[in-house]
XYZ file of C-alpha atoms in Angstrom:
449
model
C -43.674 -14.025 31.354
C -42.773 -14.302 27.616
C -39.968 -11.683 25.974
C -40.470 -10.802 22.338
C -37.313 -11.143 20.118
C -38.147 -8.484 17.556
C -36.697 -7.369 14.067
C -34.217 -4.643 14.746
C -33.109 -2.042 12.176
C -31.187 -3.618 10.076
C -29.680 -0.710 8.060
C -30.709 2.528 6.441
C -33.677 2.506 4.785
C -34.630 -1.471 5.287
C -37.743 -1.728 6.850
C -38.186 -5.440 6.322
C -36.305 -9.015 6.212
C -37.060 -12.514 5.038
C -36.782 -15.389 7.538
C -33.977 -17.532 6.243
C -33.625 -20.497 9.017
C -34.348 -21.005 12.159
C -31.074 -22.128 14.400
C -32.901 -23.507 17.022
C -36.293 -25.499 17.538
C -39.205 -24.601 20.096
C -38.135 -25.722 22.965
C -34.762 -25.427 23.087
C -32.731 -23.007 25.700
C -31.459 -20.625 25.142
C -28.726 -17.680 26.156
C -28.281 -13.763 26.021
C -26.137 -13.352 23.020
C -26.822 -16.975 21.488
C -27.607 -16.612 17.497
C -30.918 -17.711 17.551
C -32.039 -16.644 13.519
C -30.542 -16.136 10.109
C -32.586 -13.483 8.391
C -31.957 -12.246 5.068
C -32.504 -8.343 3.630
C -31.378 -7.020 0.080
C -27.978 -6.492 1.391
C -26.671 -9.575 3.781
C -27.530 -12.242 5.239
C -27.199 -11.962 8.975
C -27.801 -14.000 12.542
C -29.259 -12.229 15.273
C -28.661 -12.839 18.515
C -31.121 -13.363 21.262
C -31.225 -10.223 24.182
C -33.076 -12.254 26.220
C -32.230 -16.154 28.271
C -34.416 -18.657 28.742
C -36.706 -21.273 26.492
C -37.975 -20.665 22.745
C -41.681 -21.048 23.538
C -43.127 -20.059 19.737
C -41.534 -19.005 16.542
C -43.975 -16.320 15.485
C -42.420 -15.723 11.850
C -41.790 -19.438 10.619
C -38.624 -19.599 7.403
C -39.132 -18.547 4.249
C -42.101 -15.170 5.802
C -41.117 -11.781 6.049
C -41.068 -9.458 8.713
C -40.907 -5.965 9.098
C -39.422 -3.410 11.628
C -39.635 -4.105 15.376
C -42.376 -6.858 14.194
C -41.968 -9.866 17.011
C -39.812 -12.758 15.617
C -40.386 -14.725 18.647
C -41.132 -15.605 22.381
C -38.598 -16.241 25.242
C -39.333 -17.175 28.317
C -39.929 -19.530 30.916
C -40.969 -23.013 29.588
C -43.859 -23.735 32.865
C -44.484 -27.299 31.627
C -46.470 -26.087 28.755
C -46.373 -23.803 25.496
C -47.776 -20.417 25.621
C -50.264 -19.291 23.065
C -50.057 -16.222 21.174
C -53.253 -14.452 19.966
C -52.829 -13.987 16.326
C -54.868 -11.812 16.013
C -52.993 -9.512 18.349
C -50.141 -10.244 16.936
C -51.499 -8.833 13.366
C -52.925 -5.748 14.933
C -49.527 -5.154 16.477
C -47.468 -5.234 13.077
C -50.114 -3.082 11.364
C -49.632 -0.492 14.508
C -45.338 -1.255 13.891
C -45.710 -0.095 10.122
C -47.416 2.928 10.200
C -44.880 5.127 11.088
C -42.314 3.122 9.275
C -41.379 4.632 5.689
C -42.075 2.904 2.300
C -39.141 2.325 0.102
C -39.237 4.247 -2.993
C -38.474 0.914 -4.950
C -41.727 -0.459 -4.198
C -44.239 2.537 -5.078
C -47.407 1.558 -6.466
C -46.721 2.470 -10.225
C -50.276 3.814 -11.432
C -49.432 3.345 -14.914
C -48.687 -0.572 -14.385
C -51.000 -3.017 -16.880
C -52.110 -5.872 -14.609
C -49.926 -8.847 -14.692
C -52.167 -11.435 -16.378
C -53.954 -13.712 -14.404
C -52.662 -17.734 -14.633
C -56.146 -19.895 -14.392
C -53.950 -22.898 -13.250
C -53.358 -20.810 -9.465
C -57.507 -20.594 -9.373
C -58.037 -22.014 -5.773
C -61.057 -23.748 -5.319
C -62.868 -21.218 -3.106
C -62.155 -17.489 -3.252
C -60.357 -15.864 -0.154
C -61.034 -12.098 0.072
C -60.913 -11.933 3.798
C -57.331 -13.536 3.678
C -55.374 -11.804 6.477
C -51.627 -10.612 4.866
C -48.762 -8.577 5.678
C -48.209 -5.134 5.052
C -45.546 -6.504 2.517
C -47.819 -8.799 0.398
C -50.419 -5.545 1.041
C -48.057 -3.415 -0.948
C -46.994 -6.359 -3.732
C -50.886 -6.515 -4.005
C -51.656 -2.740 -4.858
C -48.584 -2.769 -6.982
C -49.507 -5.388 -9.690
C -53.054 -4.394 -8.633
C -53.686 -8.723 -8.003
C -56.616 -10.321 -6.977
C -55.648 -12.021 -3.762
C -58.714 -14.937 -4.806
C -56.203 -16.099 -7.395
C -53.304 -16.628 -5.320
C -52.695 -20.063 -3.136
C -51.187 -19.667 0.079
C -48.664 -21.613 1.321
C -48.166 -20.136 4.945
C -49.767 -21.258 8.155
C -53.503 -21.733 7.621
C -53.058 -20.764 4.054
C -52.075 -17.293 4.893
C -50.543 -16.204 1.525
C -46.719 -15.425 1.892
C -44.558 -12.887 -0.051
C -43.015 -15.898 -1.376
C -46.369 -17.080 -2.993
C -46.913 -13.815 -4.620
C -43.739 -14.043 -6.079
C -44.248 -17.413 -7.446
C -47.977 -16.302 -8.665
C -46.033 -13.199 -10.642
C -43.373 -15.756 -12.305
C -46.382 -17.911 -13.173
C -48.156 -15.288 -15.062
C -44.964 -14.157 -16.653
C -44.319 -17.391 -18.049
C -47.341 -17.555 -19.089
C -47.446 -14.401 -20.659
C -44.483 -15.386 -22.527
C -45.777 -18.658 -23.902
C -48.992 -16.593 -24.853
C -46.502 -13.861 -26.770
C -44.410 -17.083 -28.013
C -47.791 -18.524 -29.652
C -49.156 -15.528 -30.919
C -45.293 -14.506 -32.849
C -45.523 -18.277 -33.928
C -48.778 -17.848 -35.389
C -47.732 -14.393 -37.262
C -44.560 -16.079 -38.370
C -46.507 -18.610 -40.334
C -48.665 -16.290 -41.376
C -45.788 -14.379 -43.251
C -44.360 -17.578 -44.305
C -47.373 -19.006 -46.181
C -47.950 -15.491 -47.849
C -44.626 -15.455 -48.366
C -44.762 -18.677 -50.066
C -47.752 -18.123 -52.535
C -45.464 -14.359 -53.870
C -43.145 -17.454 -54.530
C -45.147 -19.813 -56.093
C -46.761 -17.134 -58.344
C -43.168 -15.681 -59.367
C -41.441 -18.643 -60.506
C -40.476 -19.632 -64.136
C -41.945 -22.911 -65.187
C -40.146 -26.108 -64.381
C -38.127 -24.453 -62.232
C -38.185 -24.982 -58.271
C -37.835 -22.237 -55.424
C -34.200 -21.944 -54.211
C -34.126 -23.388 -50.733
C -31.897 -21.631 -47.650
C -29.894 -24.350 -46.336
C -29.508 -22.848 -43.126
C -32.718 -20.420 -42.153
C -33.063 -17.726 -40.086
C -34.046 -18.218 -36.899
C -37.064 -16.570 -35.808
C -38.004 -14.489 -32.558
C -40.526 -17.153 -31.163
C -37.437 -19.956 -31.675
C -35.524 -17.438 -29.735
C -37.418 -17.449 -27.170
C -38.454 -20.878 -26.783
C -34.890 -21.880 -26.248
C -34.570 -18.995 -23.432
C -34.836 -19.211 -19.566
C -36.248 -16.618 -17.347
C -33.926 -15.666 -14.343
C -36.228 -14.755 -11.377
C -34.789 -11.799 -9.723
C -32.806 -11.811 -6.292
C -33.671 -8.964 -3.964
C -30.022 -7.799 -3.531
C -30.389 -8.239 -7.922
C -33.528 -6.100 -8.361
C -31.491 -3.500 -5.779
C -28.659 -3.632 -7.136
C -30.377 -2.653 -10.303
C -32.254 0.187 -9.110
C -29.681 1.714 -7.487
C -27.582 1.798 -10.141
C -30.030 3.445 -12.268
C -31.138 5.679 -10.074
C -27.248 6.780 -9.557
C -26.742 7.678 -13.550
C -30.217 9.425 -13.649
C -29.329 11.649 -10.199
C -25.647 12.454 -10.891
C -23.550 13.771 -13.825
C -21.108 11.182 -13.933
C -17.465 11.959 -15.803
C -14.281 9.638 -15.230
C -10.642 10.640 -15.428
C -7.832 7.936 -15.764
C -4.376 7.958 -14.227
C -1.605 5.608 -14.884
C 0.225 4.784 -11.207
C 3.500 2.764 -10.567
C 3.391 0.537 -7.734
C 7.550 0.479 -7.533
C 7.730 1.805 -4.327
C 4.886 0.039 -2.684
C 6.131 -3.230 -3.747
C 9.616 -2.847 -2.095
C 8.030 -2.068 1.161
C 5.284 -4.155 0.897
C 8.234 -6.957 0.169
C 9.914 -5.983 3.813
C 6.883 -5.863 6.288
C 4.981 -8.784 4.349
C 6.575 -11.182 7.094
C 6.204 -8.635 10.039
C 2.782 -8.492 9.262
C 1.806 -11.971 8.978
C 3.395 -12.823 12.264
C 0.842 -10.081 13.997
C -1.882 -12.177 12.359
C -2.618 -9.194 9.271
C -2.346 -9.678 5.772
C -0.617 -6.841 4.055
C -2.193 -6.280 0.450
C -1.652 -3.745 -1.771
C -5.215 -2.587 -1.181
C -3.998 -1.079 2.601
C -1.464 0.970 0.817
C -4.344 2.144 -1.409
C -6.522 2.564 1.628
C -4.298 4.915 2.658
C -3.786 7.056 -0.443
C -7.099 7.568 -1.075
C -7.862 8.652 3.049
C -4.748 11.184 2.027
C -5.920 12.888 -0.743
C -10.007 13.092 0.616
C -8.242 14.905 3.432
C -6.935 17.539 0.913
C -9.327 17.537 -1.155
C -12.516 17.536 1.066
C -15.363 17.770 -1.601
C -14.689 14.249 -2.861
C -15.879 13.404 0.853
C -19.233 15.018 0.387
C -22.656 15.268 -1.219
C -25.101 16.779 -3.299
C -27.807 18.546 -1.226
C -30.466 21.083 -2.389
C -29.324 23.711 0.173
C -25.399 22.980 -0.936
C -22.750 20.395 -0.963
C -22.653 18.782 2.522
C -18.774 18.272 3.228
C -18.478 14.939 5.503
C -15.667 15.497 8.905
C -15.247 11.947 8.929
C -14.169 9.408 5.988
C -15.975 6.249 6.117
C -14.268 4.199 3.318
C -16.111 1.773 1.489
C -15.035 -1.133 -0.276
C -16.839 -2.561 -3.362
C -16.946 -6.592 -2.746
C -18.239 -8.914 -5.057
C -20.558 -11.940 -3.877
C -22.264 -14.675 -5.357
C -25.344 -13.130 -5.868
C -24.491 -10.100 -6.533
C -22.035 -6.488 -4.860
C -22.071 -4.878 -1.355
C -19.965 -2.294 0.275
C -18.459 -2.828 3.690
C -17.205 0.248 4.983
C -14.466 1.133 7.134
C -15.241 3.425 9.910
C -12.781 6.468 10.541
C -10.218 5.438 8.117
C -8.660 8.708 8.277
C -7.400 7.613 12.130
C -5.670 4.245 11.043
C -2.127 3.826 10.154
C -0.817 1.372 7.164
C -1.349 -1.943 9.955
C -4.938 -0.667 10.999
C -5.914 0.151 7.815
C -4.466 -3.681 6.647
C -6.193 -5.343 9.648
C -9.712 -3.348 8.317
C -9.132 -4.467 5.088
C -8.045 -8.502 6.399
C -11.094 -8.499 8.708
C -13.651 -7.178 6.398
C -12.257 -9.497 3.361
C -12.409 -12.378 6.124
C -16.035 -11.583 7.170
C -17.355 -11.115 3.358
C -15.937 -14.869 2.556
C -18.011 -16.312 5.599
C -20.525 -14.683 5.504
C -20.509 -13.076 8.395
C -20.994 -9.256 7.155
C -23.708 -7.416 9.878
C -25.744 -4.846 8.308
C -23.440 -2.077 10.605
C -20.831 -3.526 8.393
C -22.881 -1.807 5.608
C -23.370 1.670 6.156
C -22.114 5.323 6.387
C -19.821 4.892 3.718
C -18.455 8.183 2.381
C -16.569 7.768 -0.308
C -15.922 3.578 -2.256
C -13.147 2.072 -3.767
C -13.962 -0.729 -6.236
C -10.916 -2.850 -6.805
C -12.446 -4.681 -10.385
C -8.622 -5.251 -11.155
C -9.108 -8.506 -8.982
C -10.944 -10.309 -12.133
C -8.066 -9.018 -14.975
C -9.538 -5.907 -15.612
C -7.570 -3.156 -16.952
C -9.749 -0.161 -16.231
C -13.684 0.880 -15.936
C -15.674 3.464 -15.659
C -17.420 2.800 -11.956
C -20.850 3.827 -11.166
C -21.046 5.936 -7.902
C -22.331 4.550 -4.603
C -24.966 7.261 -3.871
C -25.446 9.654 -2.305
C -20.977 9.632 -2.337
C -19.524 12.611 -4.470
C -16.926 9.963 -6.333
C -16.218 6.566 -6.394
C -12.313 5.082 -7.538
C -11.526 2.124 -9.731
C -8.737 0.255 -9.050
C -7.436 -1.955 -12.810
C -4.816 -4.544 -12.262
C -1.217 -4.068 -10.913
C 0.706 -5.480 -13.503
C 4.210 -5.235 -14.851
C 4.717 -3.254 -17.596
C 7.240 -1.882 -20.145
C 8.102 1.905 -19.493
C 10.448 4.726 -19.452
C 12.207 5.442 -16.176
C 14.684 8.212 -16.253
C 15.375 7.930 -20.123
C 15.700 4.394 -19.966
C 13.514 1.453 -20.658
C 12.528 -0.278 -17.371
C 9.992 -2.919 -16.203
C 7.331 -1.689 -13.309
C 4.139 -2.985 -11.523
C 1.864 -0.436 -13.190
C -2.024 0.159 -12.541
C -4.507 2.411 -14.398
C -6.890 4.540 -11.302
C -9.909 5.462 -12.927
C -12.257 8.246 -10.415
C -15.613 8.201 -11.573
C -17.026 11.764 -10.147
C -20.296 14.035 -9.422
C -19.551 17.013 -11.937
C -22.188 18.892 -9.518
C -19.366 18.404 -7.145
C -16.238 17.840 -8.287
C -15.104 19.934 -11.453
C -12.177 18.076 -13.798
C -9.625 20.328 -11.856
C -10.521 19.201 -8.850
C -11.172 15.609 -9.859
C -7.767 15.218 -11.581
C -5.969 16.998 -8.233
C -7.393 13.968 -5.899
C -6.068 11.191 -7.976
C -2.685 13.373 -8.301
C -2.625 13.027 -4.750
C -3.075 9.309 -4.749
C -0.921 8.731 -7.358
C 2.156 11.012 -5.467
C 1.257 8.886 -2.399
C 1.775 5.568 -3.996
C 4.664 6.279 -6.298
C 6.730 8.312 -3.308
C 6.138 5.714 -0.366
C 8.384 5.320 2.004
């Protein structure tokens, strides 16, 4: 008897994941809790481990497809001297049965209003396929750019077209799109130039030849001939959306403090060593941690959200962090910072910072957040105005810690110095009430002890 190794929820609101690579080959053993598959969402790249021991009999979802939720990856089993067969068609009826109670993401509506993307004649196959059997993803891409699937090659197992090859199809008929735009601004360019030319010709004196530009203007079509498209990432086009949907649902205002990092850097200066021999680095970040978990305690609305029926005040603080990757931002979070002293909080921070730089972020990693701190000071920068994670109440931007010339005390003096910038729902939070919180991290920093 065959187990299925399906795709589990991998966060809130993903309902599907690409197949990155397979660890292991049919055939192989394998054991409860081995990493048997990297797959990929909009948010990290993950393994997932098998529940089951025994002998990969059939990879169901080969690299490079994508799956939805609870759709079988896989079979485990016992091997029996031969492979087991799987009835495709079975196996189709069962993901259509999966998706039907699983919700769409409001990212990939069908957009009524959408022009058809044009169609390339170069991706004609030489036979149409309207009976082609696809997933409910390449189902919705379909609808979306309203596509004929005749025009689109497949590439997955017997020519069952992928999400990958409707992606390539719509970057083919951009480009070609643009070239067709390129041409036709070419050919108005010309246009204008030769009439252009003739008010020119009719206009001059006798004898006496056009002035020439030595260095011409270049045109839009030059422009774009000399340009590159940049297909769009999942976690890019997400990252996107979110964003915008964040300034078109919340009011967003910023306030800016000024913080001195005196204090901090004294003691971070005399447990540095004790913490480094428990196997923690302390960064300044765990002392910020801190501050921040301080002053959502006392002032609970910049721990909430916006609801309909009211502001929904959150008992626990989830802290996220704001990490940058290479292909784009995600947010681990920190579960119950408001329990963790100045070494938990530092471990938190070590072990999430150690798990972003390996890779090795789980999608649990990702959620619940309930309030983000964005530390953009890493890069040089000085201060920003953050956009907010939604549905959080505020998000805090950390500038560099750098020394700086001030007065202390009526003197002239020389202090690490930061600029805090809280980027706030004004649905929420009122200025008041905004400017209190970062008082409250500022006291905390500048008064450590």
């Amino acid at each position: 008897m065959a187990n299925e190794l399906i795709l589990p929820l991998m966060g809130e609101g993903v309902v599907e994941a690409q197949i990155g690579r397979w660890l292991i080959e049919v055939g192989d053993e394998v054991n409860e809790g081995d990493p048997i598959v990297e797959v990929e969402t909009d948010k990290v790249t993950t393994e997932l481990e098998s529940e089951f021991s025994g002998t990969l009999l059939e990879i169901l979802v080969p690299e490079g497809e994508t799956a939805v939720l609870h759709q079988p990856l896989a079979l485990i089993g016992e091997k029996n001297g031969q492979k087991l067969t799987v009835n495709n068609q079975q196996s189709a009826e069962n993901t259509q049965l999966n998706t039907k109670n699983t919700p769409t993401p409001i990212s990939q509506s069908p957009n009524p209003t959408q022009s058809p993307i044009p169609k390339p004649q170069s991706l004609v196959p030489a036979y149409p396929t309207p009976n082609t059997r696809i997933s409910p993803v390449v189902k919705r891409m379909v609808a979306e750019h309203q596509l004929d699937l005749a025009l689109i090659a497949g590439t997955g197992k017997n020519g069952r077209i992928t999400k990958r090859d409707v992606e390539a199809y719509l970057r083919k008929a951009e480009d070609e799109g643009q070239k067709a735009e390129i041409n036709s601004q070419q050919t108005i360019s010309n246009n204008q130039q030769s009439t252009v030319a003739k008010r020119s010709e009719s206009k001059q004196l006798p004898n006496r030849p056009a002035p020439q530009s030595p260095n011409p203007p270049m045109t839009q079509s030059a422009n774009l001939q000399n340009s590159e498209l940049m297909p769009l990432s999942n976690m890019r086009r997400r990252i996107a959306e979110h964003m915008v949907f964040s300034k078109q649902e919340s009011p967003h205002a910023t306030t800016v403090f000024e913080i001195d990092f005196e204090a901090v850097a004294n003691d971070r200066r005399s447990e540095k060593e004790n913490f480094a021999q428990r196997g923690v680095k302390l960064t300044y970040m765990a002392y910020i941690g801190m501050a921040v978990v301080t002053a959502l305690q006392q002032v609970p609305t910049a721990n909430a959200q916006w609801q309909d029926e009211g502001i929904l005040l959150h008992r626990n603080i989830h802290l996220g962090m704001a990490t940058a990757v290479d292909n784009g931002l995600i947010v681990p979070v920190i579960k119950n910072a408001d329990t963790l002293n100045l070494f938990g909080m530092a471990t938190a921070v070590d072990q999430l910072a150690q798990k972003g730089r390996a890779g090795k972020l789980q999608s649990g990693d990702l959620q619940g957040g309930t309030f983000t701190i964005t530390n953009h000071g890493v890069f040089g920068s000085l201060f920003a105005t953050p956009i907010i994670n939604q549905p959080q109440s505020g998000i805090l931007g950390i500038g560099t810690i750098e020394k700086r010339v001030c007065v202390v005390d009526d003197m002239i003096a020389i202090r690490p110095k930061s600029y805090f910038s809280l980027s706030f729902d004004h649905r929420i939070l009122d200025g008041a009430d905004a400017d209190r919180f970062v008082q409250i991290v500022k006291q905390t920093i500048e008064n450590w002890s």
